Amino acid sequence: MIGDLSALLAKYDVAVPRYTSYPAVPHWRDVPDAQTWLAALDDAITPPSSSLAVYVHLPFCETLCTFCGCNTVITRNHDRSEPYVDVVLAELDIYRQGVGRLRERAVSQLHLGGGTPTFLPPAALQKLLSGLSERLPNRSAEYEGSVEVDPRVTTAEHLETMRSHGLTRISLGVQDFDSEVLRMVNRPQPLELTSRLCETARAAGYESINFDLIYGLPAQTPATMARLADQVIELRPDRLAAYSFARVPWIKSAQRKFKDEDVPAAEAKRALYEVLRGRLLAAGYEEIGMDHFALPHDSLARAARQGTLHRNFMGYTDRRTTALLGLGVSAISETPSCYHQNEKVITVYERRVAAGEIPTLRGHLLSSDDRHRADRIRTLMTRGSVAVAPGDFTGAEHALAELIADGIVDVSINELTVTPESKPFLRNVASLFDAYLRQPAHDGPTYSKAI
Ligand SMILES: C[S@@+](CC[C@H](N)C(=O)[O-])C[C@H]1O[C@@H](n2cnc3c(N)ncnc32)[C@H](O)[C@@H]1O
Ligand code: SF4
């Protein structure tokens, strides 16, 4: 039996990674040279059965939402779009030269993220999407193309352009519908705008609509969350993400506008999620992982039921790919043996690509211990239980004993399970497997809070 929930929420509201990778980015130690990184990529896509996902980071936004934790470039100058697309395609050309078999490898997933991909005028998106498919012409049978859009800048022409290039999934940044919450975070976005864009997307043939919501924002209350849930249910997206507001004011200075007392924490924050969760479950949505919901027909819900849910840098996904190639400023790539991130400063990224270089900022070569722990963490985050071996908790015995005493985990001889009421603590449980957190490597705050 889990202990007193409100005491536990306060106790475990500590800084831990979100585990979209293990080790988490602040613990990456290496800057792989180009040869090492290209060899890792080549290795990952060598087996004919391997699958390749491509992520393109499009960083531009017209205005800054003050909660935002993404890598963005705030500008109203849309003329920056086409030159940026040229650099992204040039970056892909560098990879095609360095890894010959990339040209023939089938792409199973393409995701445009940001920033705001639909900041790009339709002509620039057209140039990007045709440039990508000329350079990577093969698509696997299960190919899926998806995009993140900001409803405030997205037109029917954008949707048609992307649909004509095979994109079928669209994710709308919603965050909240409450005008006071949206005012506090500098994101005016009337519900009617989102509702109209859903209709246009469905009419244009998009098969799946996702909403991004955030809980834990200033001015959110259980009453505003109940209203938000009802409004979302009315629009019936196929899936939605309800992200815990990741507060990292030491990295994102705009978040310093919120005082501690403006922002719900621990029990009050979790209560917001629970209001949303209760109404979504009652309306037929299924809870996936720690922060997603999907209707039963949706492939994410099917993957969760079949035990094939996966988690990578893009968050929860319904498919496992062997290699994720990230293009664009700050983009992250992943292979079984190496992580890689591009330069985060756009001018430096552009200059290095123009010089014919892979614009590496940092990376990490995974040891066999890293791979073992990464696999444990991924399984736990996607299934809520994981097989364990002797040695998995060396150095974390005390933390494990506390989690057991608090009723958050059950451990049998070779299996660790998060108890049904303990989903809020999934990140804390995953941190049991994190050997880097136990090293005194970093100073100052690094991660957002777990709850
Ligand atoms: C790239 S944005 C989505 C597309 C578009 N830029 C928009 O906002 O409509 C990705 C998502 O990350 C989430 N997000 C951004 N900053 C966050 C933070 N600090 N904490 C939690 N979620 C955050 C938001 O839900 C946002 O929709
Ligand atoms: S939430 Fe989206 S639109 Fe707002 S600043 Fe971040 S990336 Fe840009």
Coordinates of C-alpha atoms and ligand atoms in Angstrom, one line a residue:
M1 CA 0.0 0.0 0.0
I2 CA 1.3 3.4 -0.9
G3 CA 1.9 5.8 2.0
D4 CA 0.4 9.3 2.6
L5 CA 0.3 10.6 -1.0
S6 CA 0.7 14.3 -0.2
A7 CA 3.7 13.6 2.0
L8 CA 5.2 11.4 -0.7
L9 CA 4.6 14.1 -3.4
A10 CA 6.5 16.6 -1.3
K11 CA 9.3 14.1 -0.5
Y12 CA 9.9 13.0 -4.1
D13 CA 9.6 16.4 -5.8
V14 CA 13.3 16.5 -6.4
A15 CA 15.4 17.2 -9.5
V16 CA 15.7 14.2 -11.8
P17 CA 16.0 13.7 -15.5
R18 CA 12.9 13.0 -17.7
Y19 CA 14.9 10.0 -19.2
T20 CA 14.3 10.5 -22.9
S21 CA 17.9 9.3 -22.9
Y22 CA 20.3 7.5 -20.5
P23 CA 22.6 9.0 -19.6
A24 CA 20.7 12.3 -19.6
V25 CA 22.3 15.0 -21.7
P26 CA 24.1 16.8 -18.8
H27 CA 26.1 13.6 -18.2
W28 CA 27.3 13.2 -21.8
R29 CA 31.1 13.1 -21.6
D30 CA 32.4 12.9 -25.1
V31 CA 32.6 15.1 -28.2
P32 CA 32.8 12.3 -30.7
D33 CA 34.9 13.2 -33.7
A34 CA 33.2 13.1 -37.1
Q35 CA 34.7 9.7 -38.0
T36 CA 33.6 8.1 -34.8
W37 CA 30.0 9.5 -35.1
L38 CA 29.7 8.6 -38.8
A39 CA 30.9 5.0 -38.0
A40 CA 28.3 4.6 -35.3
L41 CA 25.6 5.8 -37.7
D42 CA 26.9 3.5 -40.4
D43 CA 27.0 0.6 -38.0
A44 CA 23.4 1.2 -36.8
I45 CA 21.9 1.2 -40.3
T46 CA 24.0 -1.6 -41.7
P47 CA 21.6 -4.6 -41.1
P48 CA 19.0 -4.6 -43.9
S49 CA 16.4 -4.9 -41.2
S50 CA 17.4 -1.7 -39.5
S51 CA 15.1 1.3 -39.5
L52 CA 15.9 5.0 -39.7
A53 CA 14.0 7.9 -38.2
V54 CA 14.7 11.4 -39.2
Y55 CA 14.0 14.5 -37.0
V56 CA 14.3 18.0 -38.3
H57 CA 14.5 20.9 -35.9
L58 CA 13.0 24.1 -37.2
P59 CA 13.7 26.6 -34.4
F60 CA 11.8 29.8 -35.4
C61 CA 8.8 31.3 -33.5
E62 CA 7.3 34.7 -33.8
T63 CA 7.0 35.3 -30.1
L64 CA 8.3 33.6 -27.0
C65 CA 5.9 31.7 -24.7
T66 CA 7.4 32.4 -21.3
F67 CA 7.1 28.8 -20.1
C68 CA 9.1 27.5 -23.1
G69 CA 11.9 25.1 -22.6
C70 CA 12.6 24.4 -26.3
N71 CA 15.5 25.6 -28.4
T72 CA 14.0 28.5 -30.3
V73 CA 15.0 31.5 -32.3
I74 CA 12.4 34.3 -31.8
T75 CA 12.0 36.4 -34.9
R76 CA 9.3 37.9 -37.2
N77 CA 11.5 37.7 -40.2
H78 CA 10.2 34.8 -42.2
D79 CA 12.8 35.5 -44.9
R80 CA 15.2 33.5 -42.7
S81 CA 13.3 30.3 -43.5
E82 CA 14.6 29.4 -46.9
P83 CA 18.3 30.0 -46.1
Y84 CA 17.9 27.8 -43.0
V85 CA 16.3 25.0 -45.1
D86 CA 19.3 25.2 -47.5
V87 CA 21.6 24.6 -44.5
V88 CA 19.6 21.7 -43.2
L89 CA 19.7 20.0 -46.7
A90 CA 23.4 20.8 -46.9
E91 CA 23.8 19.0 -43.5
L92 CA 22.0 16.0 -44.9
D93 CA 24.4 16.0 -47.9
I94 CA 27.4 15.9 -45.5
Y95 CA 25.8 12.7 -44.0
R96 CA 25.1 11.2 -47.4
Q97 CA 28.7 11.7 -48.3
G98 CA 30.0 10.2 -45.1
V99 CA 27.6 7.3 -44.8
G100 CA 27.0 5.9 -48.3
R101 CA 24.3 3.5 -47.4
L102 CA 22.1 6.3 -46.0
R103 CA 20.9 6.9 -49.5
E104 CA 19.3 3.5 -49.9
R105 CA 18.1 3.0 -46.3
A106 CA 14.4 3.2 -45.9
V107 CA 13.0 5.9 -43.7
S108 CA 10.3 4.7 -41.3
Q109 CA 9.6 8.0 -39.5
L110 CA 10.0 11.7 -40.3
H111 CA 9.2 14.3 -37.6
L112 CA 9.4 18.0 -38.0
G113 CA 9.7 19.7 -34.6
G114 CA 10.8 23.0 -33.2
G115 CA 10.4 25.8 -32.5
T116 CA 7.5 26.1 -34.9
P117 CA 7.8 24.2 -38.2
T118 CA 4.9 26.2 -39.6
F119 CA 6.7 29.4 -39.0
L120 CA 8.2 28.5 -42.4
P121 CA 6.1 29.7 -45.3
P122 CA 4.5 26.9 -47.3
A123 CA 7.1 27.4 -50.1
A124 CA 10.0 26.8 -47.7
L125 CA 8.3 23.7 -46.2
Q126 CA 7.8 22.5 -49.8
K127 CA 11.5 23.0 -50.5
L128 CA 12.5 21.2 -47.3
L129 CA 10.2 18.2 -47.8
S130 CA 11.0 17.7 -51.4
G131 CA 14.7 18.2 -50.6
L132 CA 14.5 15.5 -47.9
S133 CA 12.7 13.0 -50.2
E134 CA 15.1 13.5 -53.1
R135 CA 18.0 12.8 -50.7
L136 CA 16.3 9.9 -48.8
P137 CA 14.0 8.5 -51.5
N138 CA 13.0 5.2 -49.8
R139 CA 10.3 4.8 -47.3
S140 CA 9.5 1.7 -45.4
A141 CA 6.0 0.1 -45.5
E142 CA 5.2 1.5 -42.1
Y143 CA 6.4 5.0 -42.9
E144 CA 4.9 7.8 -40.8
G145 CA 5.4 11.6 -41.2
S146 CA 4.5 14.0 -38.4
V147 CA 4.8 17.7 -37.6
E148 CA 4.4 20.0 -34.6
V149 CA 2.3 23.1 -35.4
D150 CA 1.4 26.3 -33.6
P151 CA -2.3 26.9 -34.5
R152 CA -1.7 30.7 -34.4
V153 CA 0.5 30.6 -37.4
T154 CA -0.7 27.6 -39.3
T155 CA -2.8 27.9 -42.5
A156 CA -4.8 25.5 -44.7
E157 CA -2.0 26.0 -47.3
H158 CA 0.6 24.8 -44.8
L159 CA -1.5 21.7 -44.0
E160 CA -2.0 20.9 -47.7
T161 CA 1.7 21.3 -48.5
M162 CA 2.7 18.9 -45.7
R163 CA -0.1 16.4 -46.5
S164 CA 0.9 16.3 -50.2
H165 CA 4.4 15.2 -49.0
G166 CA 3.0 12.3 -47.0
L167 CA 2.7 13.7 -43.5
T168 CA -0.3 12.2 -41.7
R169 CA 0.1 13.1 -38.1
I170 CA -0.2 16.6 -36.7
S171 CA 0.5 17.8 -33.2
L172 CA -1.0 21.1 -32.1
G173 CA 0.5 23.2 -29.4
V174 CA -2.4 24.0 -27.1
Q175 CA -1.0 24.2 -23.5
D176 CA -4.3 25.5 -22.1
F177 CA -7.5 27.2 -23.2
D178 CA -7.9 29.5 -20.2
S179 CA -7.4 33.1 -21.2
E180 CA -5.8 34.1 -17.9
V181 CA -3.3 31.2 -18.0
L182 CA -2.5 32.0 -21.6
R183 CA -2.0 35.7 -20.7
M184 CA 0.4 34.8 -17.9
V185 CA 2.5 32.8 -20.4
N186 CA 2.4 35.3 -23.3
R187 CA 0.4 32.9 -25.6
P188 CA -3.0 34.3 -26.6
Q189 CA -4.7 31.5 -28.5
P190 CA -8.5 31.4 -28.6
L191 CA -10.1 28.0 -28.5
E192 CA -11.9 28.7 -31.8
L193 CA -8.6 28.9 -33.6
T194 CA -7.5 25.5 -32.4
S195 CA -11.0 24.1 -33.1
R196 CA -11.0 25.4 -36.7
L197 CA -7.5 24.0 -37.3
C198 CA -8.6 20.6 -36.2
E199 CA -11.4 20.7 -38.7
T200 CA -9.1 21.9 -41.5
A201 CA -6.6 19.2 -40.6
R202 CA -9.2 16.4 -40.7
A203 CA -10.7 17.7 -44.0
A204 CA -7.1 17.8 -45.4
G205 CA -6.8 14.0 -44.6
Y206 CA -4.6 14.0 -41.5
E207 CA -5.2 10.6 -39.8
S208 CA -4.2 11.6 -36.3
I209 CA -4.3 14.8 -34.3
N210 CA -2.3 15.3 -31.0
F211 CA -2.7 18.1 -28.5
D212 CA 0.2 19.2 -26.3
L213 CA -1.0 20.4 -22.9
I214 CA 1.0 21.6 -19.9
Y215 CA 0.0 21.3 -16.2
G216 CA 1.7 23.3 -13.5
L217 CA 1.5 26.7 -15.2
P218 CA 0.7 29.9 -13.3
A219 CA -3.0 30.6 -12.7
Q220 CA -4.0 27.0 -13.4
T221 CA -6.4 25.6 -10.7
P222 CA -8.4 22.4 -10.5
A223 CA -11.4 24.3 -11.8
T224 CA -9.5 25.6 -14.9
M225 CA -8.2 22.1 -15.5
A226 CA -11.6 20.6 -15.4
R227 CA -12.8 23.1 -18.0
L228 CA -9.7 22.4 -20.1
A229 CA -10.4 18.7 -20.0
D230 CA -14.0 19.2 -21.1
Q231 CA -13.0 21.5 -23.9
V232 CA -10.3 19.0 -25.1
I233 CA -12.8 16.1 -24.9
E234 CA -15.2 18.0 -27.1
L235 CA -12.5 18.4 -29.8
R236 CA -11.5 14.8 -29.4
P237 CA -7.9 14.6 -30.5
D238 CA -6.7 11.1 -31.1
R239 CA -3.9 11.5 -28.5
L240 CA -2.5 14.1 -26.2
A241 CA 0.5 14.8 -24.1
A242 CA 0.0 16.4 -20.7
Y243 CA 3.5 17.6 -19.9
S244 CA 4.6 18.5 -16.4
F245 CA 5.8 22.2 -16.5
A246 CA 9.6 21.8 -16.6
R247 CA 10.8 24.8 -14.7
V248 CA 14.5 25.5 -15.4
P249 CA 14.9 29.2 -14.8
W250 CA 18.6 28.9 -14.6
I251 CA 18.6 27.9 -18.3
K252 CA 15.5 29.7 -19.6
S253 CA 15.5 33.2 -18.3
A254 CA 11.9 34.0 -19.4
Q255 CA 10.7 31.5 -16.8
R256 CA 12.1 33.9 -14.1
K257 CA 9.1 36.0 -14.6
F258 CA 7.1 33.5 -12.5
K259 CA 7.6 33.8 -8.8
D260 CA 7.7 30.5 -6.8
E261 CA 4.3 31.3 -5.3
D262 CA 2.8 31.8 -8.8
V263 CA 3.6 28.2 -9.8
P264 CA 1.9 25.1 -8.3
A265 CA 4.3 22.5 -7.0
A266 CA 4.3 19.0 -5.6
E267 CA 0.8 18.1 -4.4
A268 CA -1.0 21.1 -5.9
K269 CA 0.7 20.5 -9.2
R270 CA -0.1 16.8 -9.2
A271 CA -3.8 17.6 -8.4
L272 CA -4.0 19.5 -11.7
Y273 CA -2.9 16.4 -13.6
E274 CA -5.3 14.2 -11.7
V275 CA -8.3 16.4 -12.6
L276 CA -7.3 16.2 -16.3
R277 CA -6.6 12.4 -16.0
G278 CA -9.9 11.6 -14.3
R279 CA -12.0 13.3 -16.9
L280 CA -10.0 12.0 -19.9
L281 CA -10.3 8.4 -18.6
A282 CA -14.0 8.8 -18.1
A283 CA -14.2 10.0 -21.7
G284 CA -12.6 6.9 -23.0
Y285 CA -8.9 7.9 -23.3
E286 CA -6.2 5.5 -22.1
E287 CA -3.3 6.7 -20.0
I288 CA 0.1 5.9 -21.7
G289 CA 3.4 6.1 -19.9
M290 CA 3.7 9.0 -17.5
D291 CA 2.2 11.8 -19.4
H292 CA 0.3 10.7 -22.5
F293 CA -3.3 9.8 -23.3
A294 CA -4.8 8.2 -26.4
L295 CA -8.1 6.9 -27.7
P296 CA -8.2 3.1 -27.9
H297 CA -7.9 3.0 -31.8
D298 CA -4.7 5.1 -31.7
S299 CA -1.4 3.4 -32.5
L300 CA 0.2 4.7 -29.2
A301 CA -2.6 3.1 -27.2
R302 CA -2.3 -0.1 -29.2
A303 CA 1.5 -0.2 -28.6
A304 CA 1.0 0.3 -24.9
R305 CA -1.5 -2.6 -24.8
Q306 CA 0.8 -4.8 -26.8
G307 CA 3.9 -4.0 -24.7
T308 CA 5.7 -2.4 -27.7
L309 CA 5.7 1.2 -26.5
H310 CA 9.1 2.9 -27.0
R311 CA 10.7 6.0 -25.7
N312 CA 13.4 8.1 -27.3
F313 CA 14.4 11.8 -27.6
M314 CA 11.1 12.5 -29.2
G315 CA 9.3 11.1 -26.1
Y316 CA 6.9 8.1 -26.2
T317 CA 6.5 6.6 -29.7
D318 CA 4.7 3.5 -31.0
R319 CA 7.7 2.2 -32.9
R320 CA 11.3 1.3 -32.2
T321 CA 13.9 2.6 -34.8
T322 CA 17.5 1.6 -34.9
A323 CA 18.8 5.0 -35.7
L324 CA 17.4 8.5 -35.2
L325 CA 19.2 11.1 -37.3
G326 CA 18.6 14.7 -36.1
L327 CA 19.1 17.6 -38.5
G328 CA 19.0 21.3 -37.7
V329 CA 20.3 23.5 -34.9
S330 CA 20.4 21.7 -31.5
A331 CA 19.0 18.4 -33.0
I332 CA 19.8 15.2 -31.2
S333 CA 20.6 11.9 -32.9
E334 CA 20.7 8.5 -31.4
T335 CA 22.1 5.1 -32.3
P336 CA 22.5 2.0 -30.0
S337 CA 26.2 3.0 -29.4
C338 CA 26.3 6.8 -29.6
Y339 CA 24.3 9.9 -28.9
H340 CA 25.0 13.1 -30.8
Q341 CA 23.8 16.7 -30.5
N342 CA 24.3 19.6 -33.0
E343 CA 25.4 23.1 -32.1
K344 CA 22.7 25.0 -30.2
V345 CA 23.6 28.5 -31.5
I346 CA 22.1 29.0 -34.9
T347 CA 24.9 31.1 -36.4
V348 CA 27.6 28.6 -35.3
Y349 CA 25.5 25.7 -36.6
E350 CA 25.1 27.5 -40.0
R351 CA 28.8 28.4 -40.2
R352 CA 30.0 24.9 -39.5
V353 CA 27.7 23.3 -42.0
A354 CA 28.7 25.9 -44.6
A355 CA 32.3 24.8 -43.9
G356 CA 31.3 21.2 -44.7
E357 CA 31.6 20.0 -41.1
I358 CA 29.2 17.9 -39.0
P359 CA 28.2 20.6 -36.5
T360 CA 28.8 18.5 -33.4
L361 CA 28.2 20.2 -30.0
R362 CA 28.5 17.1 -27.8
G363 CA 27.8 13.4 -27.7
H364 CA 28.2 10.2 -25.7
L365 CA 29.6 6.8 -26.6
L366 CA 27.6 4.3 -24.6
S367 CA 29.5 1.7 -22.6
S368 CA 28.0 -1.7 -22.2
D369 CA 26.9 -0.7 -18.6
D370 CA 25.2 2.5 -20.1
R371 CA 23.4 0.3 -22.6
H372 CA 22.2 -2.1 -19.9
R373 CA 20.9 0.7 -17.7
A374 CA 19.4 2.6 -20.7
D375 CA 17.4 -0.6 -21.5
R376 CA 16.2 -1.0 -17.9
I377 CA 15.1 2.7 -17.7
R378 CA 13.3 2.6 -21.1
T379 CA 11.5 -0.6 -20.1
L380 CA 10.4 0.8 -16.8
M381 CA 9.2 4.1 -18.3
T382 CA 7.2 2.3 -21.0
R383 CA 5.8 -0.7 -19.1
G384 CA 6.0 0.2 -15.4
S385 CA 7.9 -2.9 -14.5
V386 CA 11.3 -4.3 -15.5
A387 CA 13.4 -7.4 -15.0
V388 CA 16.3 -6.7 -12.6
A389 CA 19.7 -8.4 -12.1
P390 CA 22.1 -8.5 -9.2
G391 CA 24.2 -5.3 -9.2
D392 CA 21.5 -3.1 -10.8
F393 CA 21.0 -1.1 -7.5
T394 CA 24.6 -1.0 -6.3
G395 CA 25.0 2.4 -4.6
A396 CA 21.2 2.9 -4.7
E397 CA 20.3 0.3 -2.0
H398 CA 19.1 3.0 0.5
A399 CA 16.9 4.8 -2.2
L400 CA 15.4 1.4 -3.2
A401 CA 14.6 0.5 0.4
E402 CA 12.8 3.9 0.9
L403 CA 10.8 3.4 -2.3
I404 CA 9.7 -0.1 -1.1
A405 CA 8.9 1.2 2.4
D406 CA 6.8 4.0 0.9
G407 CA 4.8 1.5 -1.2
I408 CA 6.0 2.9 -4.5
V409 CA 7.7 -0.2 -5.8
D410 CA 7.4 -3.9 -5.3
V411 CA 10.4 -6.1 -5.9
S412 CA 10.2 -9.8 -6.4
I413 CA 13.2 -12.0 -7.0
N414 CA 13.9 -10.7 -10.5
E415 CA 11.3 -8.1 -11.2
L416 CA 10.7 -4.5 -10.1
T417 CA 7.2 -3.1 -10.5
V418 CA 5.9 0.4 -9.9
T419 CA 2.6 0.0 -7.9
P420 CA -0.6 1.2 -9.7
E421 CA -1.0 4.4 -7.7
S422 CA 2.7 5.4 -8.1
K423 CA 2.9 6.7 -11.6
P424 CA 3.7 10.2 -10.4
F425 CA 7.0 8.8 -9.1
L426 CA 8.1 7.0 -12.3
R427 CA 11.1 9.4 -12.8
N428 CA 12.2 8.8 -9.2
V429 CA 12.1 5.0 -9.7
A430 CA 14.0 5.2 -13.0
S431 CA 16.7 7.2 -11.2
L432 CA 17.5 4.0 -9.2
F433 CA 19.2 2.7 -12.3
D434 CA 21.1 6.0 -13.0
A435 CA 24.7 5.5 -12.1
Y436 CA 25.6 9.1 -13.1
L437 CA 23.2 10.7 -10.6
R438 CA 25.2 9.1 -7.9
Q439 CA 28.5 10.7 -9.1
P440 CA 29.3 14.1 -7.8
A441 CA 29.8 15.3 -11.4
H442 CA 27.5 18.3 -11.7
D443 CA 27.1 21.4 -9.7
G444 CA 24.1 23.6 -9.3
P445 CA 20.6 22.8 -10.5
T446 CA 20.5 20.6 -13.6
Y447 CA 17.1 19.0 -14.0
S448 CA 13.5 20.0 -13.5
K449 CA 11.5 18.6 -10.6
A450 CA 10.1 15.0 -10.8
I451 CA 6.5 15.8 -10.0
Ligands
LIG1 C1 8.0 22.7 -30.1 S1 6.7 23.0 -29.1 C2 5.2 22.7 -30.1 C3 5.0 23.5 -31.4 C4 4.8 24.9 -31.3 N1 6.0 25.6 -31.1 C5 3.7 25.4 -30.3 O1 4.1 25.8 -29.2 O2 2.6 25.4 -30.6 C6 6.7 21.5 -28.2 C7 5.9 21.4 -26.9 O3 6.8 21.4 -25.8 C8 6.0 21.7 -24.6 N2 6.8 22.5 -23.8 C9 7.6 23.5 -24.1 N3 8.2 24.0 -23.0 C10 7.9 23.3 -22.0 C11 8.2 23.3 -20.6 N4 9.0 24.2 -20.0 N5 7.6 22.3 -19.8 C12 6.8 21.4 -20.3 N6 6.5 21.3 -21.6 C13 7.0 22.3 -22.4 C14 4.8 22.4 -25.1 O4 3.7 21.6 -24.7 C15 5.0 22.5 -26.6 O5 3.7 22.4 -27.3
SF4_2 S1 6.0 26.8 -26.9 FE1 6.2 26.6 -29.1 S2 5.6 28.7 -29.9 FE2 6.0 28.9 -27.8 S3 8.1 29.6 -27.8 FE3 8.1 27.4 -27.4 S4 8.4 26.5 -29.4 FE4 7.8 28.6 -29.7

